[in-house]
Tab-separated table of C-alpha atoms in Angstrom:
chain	number	residue	atom	x	y	z
A	1	MET	CA	32.542	1.855	-19.748
A	2	ASN	CA	33.580	2.372	-16.322
A	3	ARG	CA	35.370	5.694	-17.071
A	4	ILE	CA	32.734	6.861	-18.723
A	5	SER	CA	29.991	5.588	-16.494
A	6	GLN	CA	32.800	8.079	-14.114
A	7	LEU	CA	32.426	11.006	-16.941
A	8	ILE	CA	28.516	10.646	-17.029
A	9	TYR	CA	27.723	10.446	-13.397
A	10	LYS	CA	30.486	13.995	-12.836
A	11	TYR	CA	28.462	15.422	-15.432
A	12	ILE	CA	24.878	14.093	-14.062
A	13	ILE	CA	26.546	16.117	-10.557
A	14	ASP	CA	27.874	19.262	-12.126
A	15	ASP	CA	31.571	18.444	-10.504
A	16	ILE	CA	33.078	17.192	-14.070
A	17	ARG	CA	36.856	19.009	-15.214
A	18	GLU	CA	37.292	20.673	-18.202
A	19	ASP	CA	39.498	17.971	-19.526
A	20	GLU	CA	36.838	15.773	-19.099
A	21	ARG	CA	34.116	17.095	-20.092
A	22	VAL	CA	36.493	16.879	-23.551
A	23	GLU	CA	36.746	13.576	-22.926
A	24	LEU	CA	33.123	12.830	-22.441
A	25	GLY	CA	32.261	15.328	-25.975
A	26	GLN	CA	35.549	12.635	-28.009
A	27	TRP	CA	32.865	9.643	-26.611
A	28	LEU	CA	29.625	11.934	-27.263
A	29	GLN	CA	30.931	11.978	-31.407
A	30	ASP	CA	29.817	8.547	-31.391
A	31	GLN	CA	25.946	8.955	-31.951
A	32	LYS	CA	24.690	5.051	-30.138
A	33	ASN	CA	26.437	6.919	-27.691
A	34	ARG	CA	24.770	10.106	-27.665
A	35	GLU	CA	21.356	8.468	-27.466
A	36	LEU	CA	22.388	6.413	-24.528
A	37	PHE	CA	24.202	10.112	-22.753
A	38	ASP	CA	20.982	11.168	-23.691
A	39	ARG	CA	18.593	8.709	-22.256
A	40	LEU	CA	21.357	7.850	-19.322
A	41	THR	CA	20.730	12.109	-18.318
A	42	ASN	CA	16.819	11.812	-18.900
A	43	PRO	CA	15.728	13.387	-14.645
A	44	GLU	CA	12.941	11.192	-15.344
A	45	THR	CA	14.996	7.334	-15.537
A	46	PHE	CA	16.336	9.020	-12.165
A	47	GLU	CA	13.275	10.077	-10.241
A	48	LYS	CA	11.826	7.034	-11.031
A	49	GLU	CA	15.294	5.321	-9.861
A	50	ILE	CA	15.384	7.253	-6.891
A	51	PHE	CA	11.762	7.267	-5.344
A	52	MET	CA	11.908	3.227	-5.369
A	53	ARG	CA	14.763	3.287	-3.169
A	54	GLU	CA	13.340	6.391	-0.722
A	55	SER	CA	9.463	4.121	-0.715
A	56	ILE	CA	11.694	1.768	1.168
A	57	ASN	CA	12.307	3.169	4.960
A	58	THR	CA	15.122	2.813	5.801
A	59	GLU	CA	14.973	4.038	9.924
A	60	ARG	CA	12.696	0.926	10.800
A	61	PRO	CA	14.928	-1.663	9.665
A	62	LEU	CA	17.685	0.865	12.142
A	63	ARG	CA	16.164	0.943	14.871
A	64	ASP	CA	14.531	-3.088	14.673
A	65	MET	CA	18.514	-3.736	14.036
A	66	GLN	CA	19.555	-1.376	17.573
A	67	SER	CA	17.138	-3.602	19.624
A	68	ARG	CA	18.779	-6.959	18.340
A	69	LEU	CA	21.179	-5.878	19.440
A	70	GLY	CA	21.203	-4.155	22.192
A	71	TYR	CA	21.943	-0.744	21.866
A	72	ASP	CA	21.459	2.447	20.627
A	73	ILE	CA	24.699	2.158	18.038
A	74	THR	CA	24.548	5.746	16.149
A	75	PRO	CA	24.577	8.429	19.087
A	76	HIS	CA	21.377	10.914	19.540
A	77	GLU	CA	23.226	14.357	18.142
A	78	ASN	CA	24.246	12.737	14.611
A	79	ARG	CA	20.983	10.313	14.184
A	80	THR	CA	18.652	11.784	12.073
A	81	HIS	CA	22.641	13.154	10.018
A	82	THR	CA	23.230	10.035	9.354
A	83	ILE	CA	19.802	8.786	8.055
A	84	TRP	CA	20.191	11.134	6.013
A	85	SER	CA	23.486	11.762	4.500
A	86	LEU	CA	22.460	7.364	3.680
A	87	ARG	CA	20.002	7.739	1.656
A	88	ARG	CA	21.913	10.906	-0.092
A	89	TRP	CA	23.945	8.174	-0.358
A	90	VAL	CA	22.588	5.309	-1.459
A	91	SER	CA	20.563	7.654	-3.951
A	92	ALA	CA	24.382	9.003	-5.841
A	93	ALA	CA	24.846	5.453	-5.687
A	94	ALA	CA	21.782	4.454	-7.975
A	95	ILE	CA	22.773	7.051	-10.951
A	96	LEU	CA	26.343	5.613	-10.797
A	97	LEU	CA	25.250	2.024	-10.543
A	98	LEU	CA	22.617	2.640	-13.396
A	99	VAL	CA	24.185	4.172	-15.572
A	100	ILE	CA	27.219	1.145	-15.603
A	101	GLY	CA	24.616	-1.262	-15.043
A	102	VAL	CA	22.462	-0.089	-18.544
A	103	GLY	CA	25.784	1.527	-19.931
A	104	TYR	CA	27.869	-1.978	-20.271
A	105	GLN	CA	24.291	-3.761	-21.735
A	106	SER	CA	24.166	-1.768	-23.849
A	107	TYR	CA	28.038	-1.502	-24.788
A	108	LYS	CA	26.898	-5.317	-25.324
A	109	TYR	CA	23.878	-5.598	-26.891
A	110	GLY	CA	23.832	-2.738	-28.408
A	111	ILE	CA	21.041	-0.064	-28.080
A	112	GLY	CA	17.780	-1.681	-29.505
A	113	GLN	CA	18.378	-4.499	-27.444
A	114	ILE	CA	18.176	-3.099	-24.226
A	115	ASN	CA	14.769	-0.576	-25.440
A	116	LYS	CA	13.534	-3.686	-26.985
A	117	THR	CA	13.963	-5.511	-23.765
A	118	SER	CA	12.347	-2.659	-22.010
A	119	ASP	CA	9.781	-2.613	-24.005
A	120	LYS	CA	8.542	-5.939	-23.503
A	121	GLU	CA	8.728	-6.395	-19.552
A	122	ILE	CA	6.501	-3.025	-19.682
A	123	ALA	CA	4.076	-5.278	-21.787
A	124	LEU	CA	4.776	-7.999	-18.966
A	125	SER	CA	3.423	-5.927	-16.501
A	126	SER	CA	0.404	-4.009	-18.232
A	127	PRO	CA	-2.170	-6.104	-16.926
A	128	ILE	CA	-1.483	-6.038	-13.314
A	129	THR	CA	-2.174	-1.882	-12.299
A	130	HIS	CA	-2.878	-0.853	-8.558
A	131	GLY	CA	-6.656	-0.838	-7.286
A	132	GLN	CA	-8.772	2.085	-8.454
A	133	THR	CA	-12.135	3.500	-6.686
A	134	LYS	CA	-14.484	1.534	-7.559
A	135	ALA	CA	-17.170	-0.332	-5.431
A	136	VAL	CA	-21.086	-2.750	-6.038
A	137	LEU	CA	-24.586	-1.152	-4.352
A	138	THR	CA	-26.246	-4.032	-4.073
A	139	LEU	CA	-30.382	-3.286	-2.757
A	140	ASN	CA	-32.546	-5.784	-0.840
A	141	ASN	CA	-33.969	-6.349	-3.645
A	142	GLY	CA	-30.796	-7.948	-5.654
A	143	GLU	CA	-30.155	-4.419	-8.225
A	144	ARG	CA	-26.366	-3.404	-8.118
A	145	ILE	CA	-25.373	-0.329	-8.886
A	146	GLU	CA	-21.344	0.110	-9.849
A	147	LEU	CA	-19.516	3.243	-8.339
A	148	GLY	CA	-16.318	5.008	-9.398
A	149	ALA	CA	-14.407	7.547	-8.993
A	150	ASP	CA	-16.889	10.016	-10.028
A	151	THR	CA	-18.033	11.952	-6.995
A	152	LYS	CA	-20.420	13.593	-7.971
A	153	ARG	CA	-21.940	10.922	-9.446
A	154	ASN	CA	-21.744	8.547	-6.829
A	155	GLU	CA	-23.631	10.876	-4.427
A	156	HIS	CA	-26.587	11.246	-7.280
A	157	ILE	CA	-26.986	7.708	-6.796
A	158	ILE	CA	-26.999	7.342	-3.428
A	159	LYS	CA	-28.759	10.272	-2.302
A	160	LYS	CA	-31.685	8.850	-4.717
A	161	ILE	CA	-31.737	5.335	-3.458
A	162	LEU	CA	-31.612	7.126	0.070
A	163	SER	CA	-34.857	9.039	-1.425
A	164	ASP	CA	-36.073	6.087	-2.902
A	165	ALA	CA	-35.835	4.174	0.204
A	166	GLU	CA	-37.344	6.264	2.770
A	167	MET	CA	-40.606	6.069	0.037
A	168	ILE	CA	-40.913	2.009	0.144
A	169	GLN	CA	-40.340	2.822	3.642
A	170	GLU	CA	-43.903	4.513	3.803
A	171	LYS	CA	-45.756	1.999	2.224
A	172	GLU	CA	-43.625	-0.745	3.081
A	173	GLY	CA	-42.436	-0.146	6.394
A	174	GLN	CA	-39.377	-1.442	6.113
A	175	LYS	CA	-36.325	-0.406	6.179
A	176	GLN	CA	-33.838	-0.986	3.217
A	177	ARG	CA	-30.252	-3.010	4.055
A	178	ILE	CA	-28.024	-1.913	1.149
A	179	SER	CA	-24.392	-3.556	0.946
A	180	LEU	CA	-22.284	-2.075	-0.022
A	181	LYS	CA	-18.874	-3.954	-1.228
A	182	THR	CA	-15.296	-3.041	-3.222
A	183	PRO	CA	-13.813	-6.361	-5.408
A	184	ARG	CA	-9.913	-7.078	-5.469
A	185	GLY	CA	-8.544	-3.739	-7.065
A	186	GLY	CA	-10.786	-1.703	-5.751
A	187	GLU	CA	-11.299	1.039	-2.579
A	188	PHE	CA	-14.118	3.608	-1.889
A	189	LYS	CA	-15.236	5.715	0.537
A	190	ILE	CA	-19.217	6.568	2.036
A	191	THR	CA	-20.094	9.174	4.334
A	192	LEU	CA	-23.197	7.756	6.282
A	193	GLU	CA	-26.437	9.465	7.046
A	194	ASP	CA	-25.423	10.549	10.381
A	195	GLY	CA	-21.788	12.252	8.565
A	196	THR	CA	-20.262	9.035	9.328
A	197	GLU	CA	-16.478	7.830	7.018
A	198	VAL	CA	-16.013	5.281	6.630
A	199	TRP	CA	-13.265	4.110	3.913
A	200	LEU	CA	-12.907	0.572	2.563
A	201	ASN	CA	-9.974	-1.225	1.046
A	202	ALA	CA	-9.680	-4.504	-1.504
A	203	GLU	CA	-12.505	-7.089	-1.131
A	204	SER	CA	-14.595	-5.574	1.942
A	205	GLN	CA	-17.657	-5.355	2.513
A	206	LEU	CA	-20.320	-2.850	4.640
A	207	GLN	CA	-23.782	-3.234	5.707
A	208	TYR	CA	-25.800	-0.868	6.827
A	209	PRO	CA	-29.281	0.893	6.791
A	210	GLU	CA	-30.671	3.990	4.685
A	211	SER	CA	-31.120	5.648	7.799
A	212	PHE	CA	-30.168	4.996	11.348
A	213	ASP	CA	-33.367	4.347	14.248
A	214	THR	CA	-33.364	6.707	17.105
A	215	SER	CA	-31.777	4.720	19.805
A	216	GLU	CA	-28.639	2.942	17.927
A	217	ARG	CA	-27.097	3.508	14.859
A	218	ARG	CA	-25.701	-0.136	14.066
A	219	VAL	CA	-23.016	-1.252	10.580
A	220	ALA	CA	-21.262	-4.154	10.126
A	221	VAL	CA	-18.784	-5.507	7.972
A	222	SER	CA	-16.375	-7.807	6.196
A	223	GLY	CA	-12.402	-7.318	4.580
A	224	GLU	CA	-10.885	-3.780	6.599
A	225	ALA	CA	-12.148	-0.372	6.842
A	226	TYR	CA	-11.507	2.803	8.675
A	227	PHE	CA	-14.278	4.200	10.622
A	228	LYS	CA	-14.604	7.893	11.423
A	229	VAL	CA	-17.171	8.077	13.946
A	230	ALA	CA	-19.651	10.901	13.988
A	231	LYS	CA	-20.376	11.960	17.298
A	232	ASP	CA	-23.503	11.461	18.695
A	233	ALA	CA	-24.965	10.718	22.354
A	234	ALA	CA	-28.091	9.618	21.681
A	235	ARG	CA	-27.191	7.014	19.913
A	236	PRO	CA	-24.533	5.041	19.908
A	237	PHE	CA	-22.444	3.674	17.229
A	238	TYR	CA	-21.937	-1.132	16.629
A	239	VAL	CA	-20.108	-2.747	14.354
A	240	GLU	CA	-20.512	-6.510	13.896
A	241	THR	CA	-17.783	-8.400	12.348
A	242	ALA	CA	-16.547	-12.289	12.240
A	243	GLY	CA	-18.240	-13.225	16.102
A	244	GLN	CA	-16.725	-9.891	17.712
A	245	LEU	CA	-19.277	-6.121	18.307
A	246	VAL	CA	-17.603	-2.813	18.213
A	247	ARG	CA	-19.399	-0.401	20.451
A	248	VAL	CA	-18.465	3.514	19.603
A	249	TYR	CA	-18.561	6.718	21.798
A	250	GLY	CA	-16.941	8.785	18.117
A	251	THR	CA	-13.964	8.361	17.200
A	252	GLU	CA	-11.217	7.217	14.823
A	253	PHE	CA	-9.950	2.939	14.793
A	254	ASN	CA	-9.176	0.519	12.244
A	255	ILE	CA	-10.529	-2.618	11.881
A	256	ASN	CA	-8.766	-6.002	10.024
A	257	SER	CA	-11.217	-8.845	9.355
A	258	TYR	CA	-11.012	-10.799	6.099
A	259	GLN	CA	-12.363	-13.705	6.684
A	260	GLU	CA	-9.427	-16.630	5.569
A	261	ASP	CA	-7.879	-14.999	8.537
A	262	THR	CA	-7.895	-16.636	12.294
A	263	ASN	CA	-8.257	-13.456	14.599
A	264	VAL	CA	-9.796	-10.099	13.933
A	265	TYR	CA	-7.416	-6.577	14.280
A	266	THR	CA	-9.256	-4.022	15.672
A	267	THR	CA	-7.063	-0.618	16.447
A	268	LEU	CA	-8.032	2.424	18.245
A	269	VAL	CA	-6.769	5.830	17.248
A	270	ASN	CA	-8.444	7.887	19.147
A	271	GLY	CA	-11.580	8.371	20.853
A	272	ARG	CA	-12.453	5.631	22.551
A	273	ILE	CA	-14.228	2.040	22.333
A	274	SER	CA	-14.942	-1.363	23.665
A	275	LEU	CA	-15.592	-4.918	22.210
A	276	SER	CA	-17.061	-8.265	23.350
A	277	PRO	CA	-18.001	-11.923	21.673
A	278	LEU	CA	-21.626	-10.788	19.131
A	279	ASN	CA	-22.553	-13.393	21.075
A	280	GLY	CA	-23.081	-11.699	24.412
A	281	ASN	CA	-20.802	-14.147	26.381
A	282	GLY	CA	-17.886	-12.397	28.093
A	283	SER	CA	-16.892	-9.337	29.126
A	284	GLU	CA	-16.489	-5.751	28.141
A	285	LEU	CA	-12.657	-4.752	26.987
A	286	VAL	CA	-12.244	-1.484	26.193
A	287	LEU	CA	-9.640	-0.057	24.241
A	288	THR	CA	-7.586	3.199	24.556
A	289	PRO	CA	-5.390	5.592	21.748
A	290	GLY	CA	-2.162	3.574	20.015
A	291	HIS	CA	-3.161	-0.049	21.110
A	292	GLN	CA	-4.843	-2.988	18.995
A	293	ALA	CA	-7.542	-5.934	20.136
A	294	VAL	CA	-6.703	-8.877	18.178
A	295	PHE	CA	-9.939	-11.141	18.277
A	296	ASP	CA	-9.434	-15.096	17.969
A	297	LYS	CA	-12.515	-16.201	15.727
A	298	GLN	CA	-12.439	-19.555	16.807
A	299	ASP	CA	-11.866	-19.078	20.893
A	300	VAL	CA	-14.140	-15.890	20.843
A	301	SER	CA	-11.323	-13.863	23.200
A	302	SER	CA	-8.973	-10.803	22.839
A	303	SER	CA	-6.012	-9.960	23.312
A	304	VAL	CA	-4.436	-6.027	23.321
A	305	ARG	CA	-1.296	-4.523	22.318
A	306	THR	CA	0.534	-1.480	22.048
A	307	VAL	CA	1.229	-1.174	17.817
A	308	ASP	CA	2.249	2.056	16.062
A	309	THR	CA	-1.222	3.669	14.182
A	310	SER	CA	0.558	5.069	10.969
A	311	ILE	CA	1.562	1.993	10.057
A	312	VAL	CA	-2.103	-0.264	10.122
A	313	THR	CA	-3.509	2.826	8.729
A	314	SER	CA	-1.382	3.123	5.751
A	315	TRP	CA	-3.346	2.071	3.670
A	316	ARG	CA	-5.195	4.633	3.293
A	317	ASN	CA	-2.531	7.653	3.224
A	318	GLY	CA	-1.087	6.251	-0.192
A	319	LYS	CA	1.987	3.611	1.650
A	320	PHE	CA	2.003	-0.133	2.621
A	321	VAL	CA	4.726	-0.416	5.331
A	322	PHE	CA	5.526	-4.299	6.469
A	323	GLU	CA	7.277	-4.442	9.783
A	324	ASN	CA	7.932	-7.837	10.897
A	325	GLN	CA	5.362	-9.615	8.028
A	326	THR	CA	5.949	-12.419	6.498
A	327	LEU	CA	6.649	-12.999	2.705
A	328	GLU	CA	3.096	-14.405	2.693
A	329	GLN	CA	1.152	-11.781	4.036
A	330	ILE	CA	2.615	-9.278	1.743
A	331	MET	CA	2.086	-10.922	-0.867
A	332	ILE	CA	-1.646	-11.498	0.299
A	333	THR	CA	-2.070	-7.842	0.756
A	334	LEU	CA	-0.517	-6.838	-2.333
A	335	SER	CA	-2.791	-9.301	-4.848
A	336	ARG	CA	-5.920	-7.982	-2.920
A	337	TRP	CA	-4.738	-4.070	-4.571
A	338	TYR	CA	-3.367	-4.831	-7.755
A	339	ASP	CA	-5.199	-7.676	-8.508
A	340	PHE	CA	-3.262	-10.596	-9.124
A	341	ASP	CA	-2.062	-14.128	-8.406
A	342	TYR	CA	0.672	-15.873	-7.030
A	343	GLU	CA	3.067	-19.173	-6.334
A	344	PHE	CA	5.978	-19.764	-4.155
A	345	LYS	CA	8.369	-21.537	-6.471
A	346	ASP	CA	9.636	-22.883	-2.986
A	347	ILE	CA	7.571	-23.128	-0.074
A	348	ARG	CA	10.245	-21.757	2.155
A	349	LEU	CA	9.988	-18.179	1.240
A	350	ARG	CA	6.805	-17.273	2.545
A	351	ASN	CA	7.982	-17.816	5.895
A	352	THR	CA	10.787	-15.202	5.240
A	353	ILE	CA	10.211	-12.189	7.342
A	354	PHE	CA	10.667	-8.226	4.996
A	355	MET	CA	10.574	-4.714	7.307
A	356	GLY	CA	10.056	-1.763	4.715
A	357	SER	CA	6.837	0.220	2.763
A	358	VAL	CA	6.157	0.656	-0.751
A	359	PRO	CA	3.896	3.169	-2.421
A	360	ARG	CA	0.034	2.145	-3.061
A	361	TYR	CA	-0.389	4.231	-6.029
A	362	GLY	CA	3.645	3.117	-7.662
A	363	GLU	CA	3.604	1.091	-10.098
A	364	PHE	CA	3.550	-2.623	-10.113
A	365	SER	CA	7.035	-2.942	-11.434
A	366	GLU	CA	8.212	-0.700	-9.358
A	367	VAL	CA	6.721	-2.908	-6.028
A	368	LEU	CA	8.223	-5.852	-6.839
A	369	SER	CA	11.624	-4.028	-7.815
A	370	ILE	CA	11.439	-2.538	-3.940
A	371	LEU	CA	10.958	-6.136	-2.479
A	372	GLU	CA	13.313	-8.007	-4.645
A	373	LYS	CA	15.764	-5.313	-3.518
A	374	SER	CA	15.026	-5.735	0.269
A	375	GLY	CA	16.863	-8.994	-0.790
A	376	GLY	CA	17.265	-12.669	-1.349
A	377	ILE	CA	14.050	-12.669	-3.888
A	378	SER	CA	13.282	-12.091	-7.520
A	379	PHE	CA	9.557	-12.504	-9.288
A	380	THR	CA	9.261	-13.359	-12.630
A	381	GLN	CA	5.802	-12.726	-14.989
A	382	ASN	CA	3.798	-14.944	-16.573
A	383	GLY	CA	0.044	-13.361	-17.432
A	384	LYS	CA	-1.683	-12.244	-14.525
A	385	THR	CA	0.354	-14.254	-12.283
A	386	ILE	CA	3.556	-13.567	-9.595
A	387	ILE	CA	6.026	-16.935	-9.695
A	388	ILE	CA	8.384	-15.712	-6.788
A	389	ASN	CA	12.080	-17.696	-6.558
A	390	HIS	CA	14.841	-17.618	-5.007
A	391	LYS	CA	17.543	-14.781	-7.215
């Protein structure tokens, strides 16, 4: 099978000699061999395999290793070329390994058994899928409206709610307070009446009035949200979250404030914001772009650190980028988006540190495969529960 694997590999990269082509042709005379060959040379098979490997950020771990060693192991002029060559080599090697691996299993167990195994894996994975655009609007009177991926329908519903709210306000003199909440496995984007755009991640909530006051604009958020605030010098924009008050001066920033976390993370992408305790005690902290404020909920104190904003906001751009995060933190993030439960067979695995990235909208099996290839762990699935163990 090693020899046949090499011939198939050469065929795929179009580097096969005529005598090798004849040798491969003789092997293909067997119907089972032909079926295996057709499956292995299907471009979709390799596109999927290469996609999973290219989803892993090879440059970040390289830089981390360099910093640990204390010097740059890659000459500057050759750095980009070296990384690119490495990725090309990994992709080519992936094809060869896949051919050898699948070829050996087919040789040992037969094609029918391999197809049967694949079907079983698909069946096990099918209950767990990536999140979708969905949220629930709740009004003062407890009325709940489900919103989905149909943007026009959403706009129509929200417009009607605001119109009805204006009538209620005129009649009763009371403003409508709206709650927008995303479930596990959900995300949603909304544009407020002043033009401010808000992206909600999974298990997040935004509370806002149907119209803002003439003196200020004020909302409350829990979970994770990305704000692109419309500029209005006459009406400052305030965000309340877990004991912290953020004052915004027309800018873009990310807030991560899940209830179970001990800290609130506020990351400024551009513009300017200030932060202070919601109770009014304590000084105001001004944040500049490229920095993150870490607010401790318990002792009501803040610290500031420099961050790569593209990593913090990667969830809004179709990726999960993990930098020095524990496996426990990664599983919490993924379980919110893919809506699954998990358990560790060995609790020591919780503190395993990972670096890299996975596609946010990828198949769940691909995401787990990327994590497994990162080293030392394996996943098994029981319904919607993922069991994590040593490989």
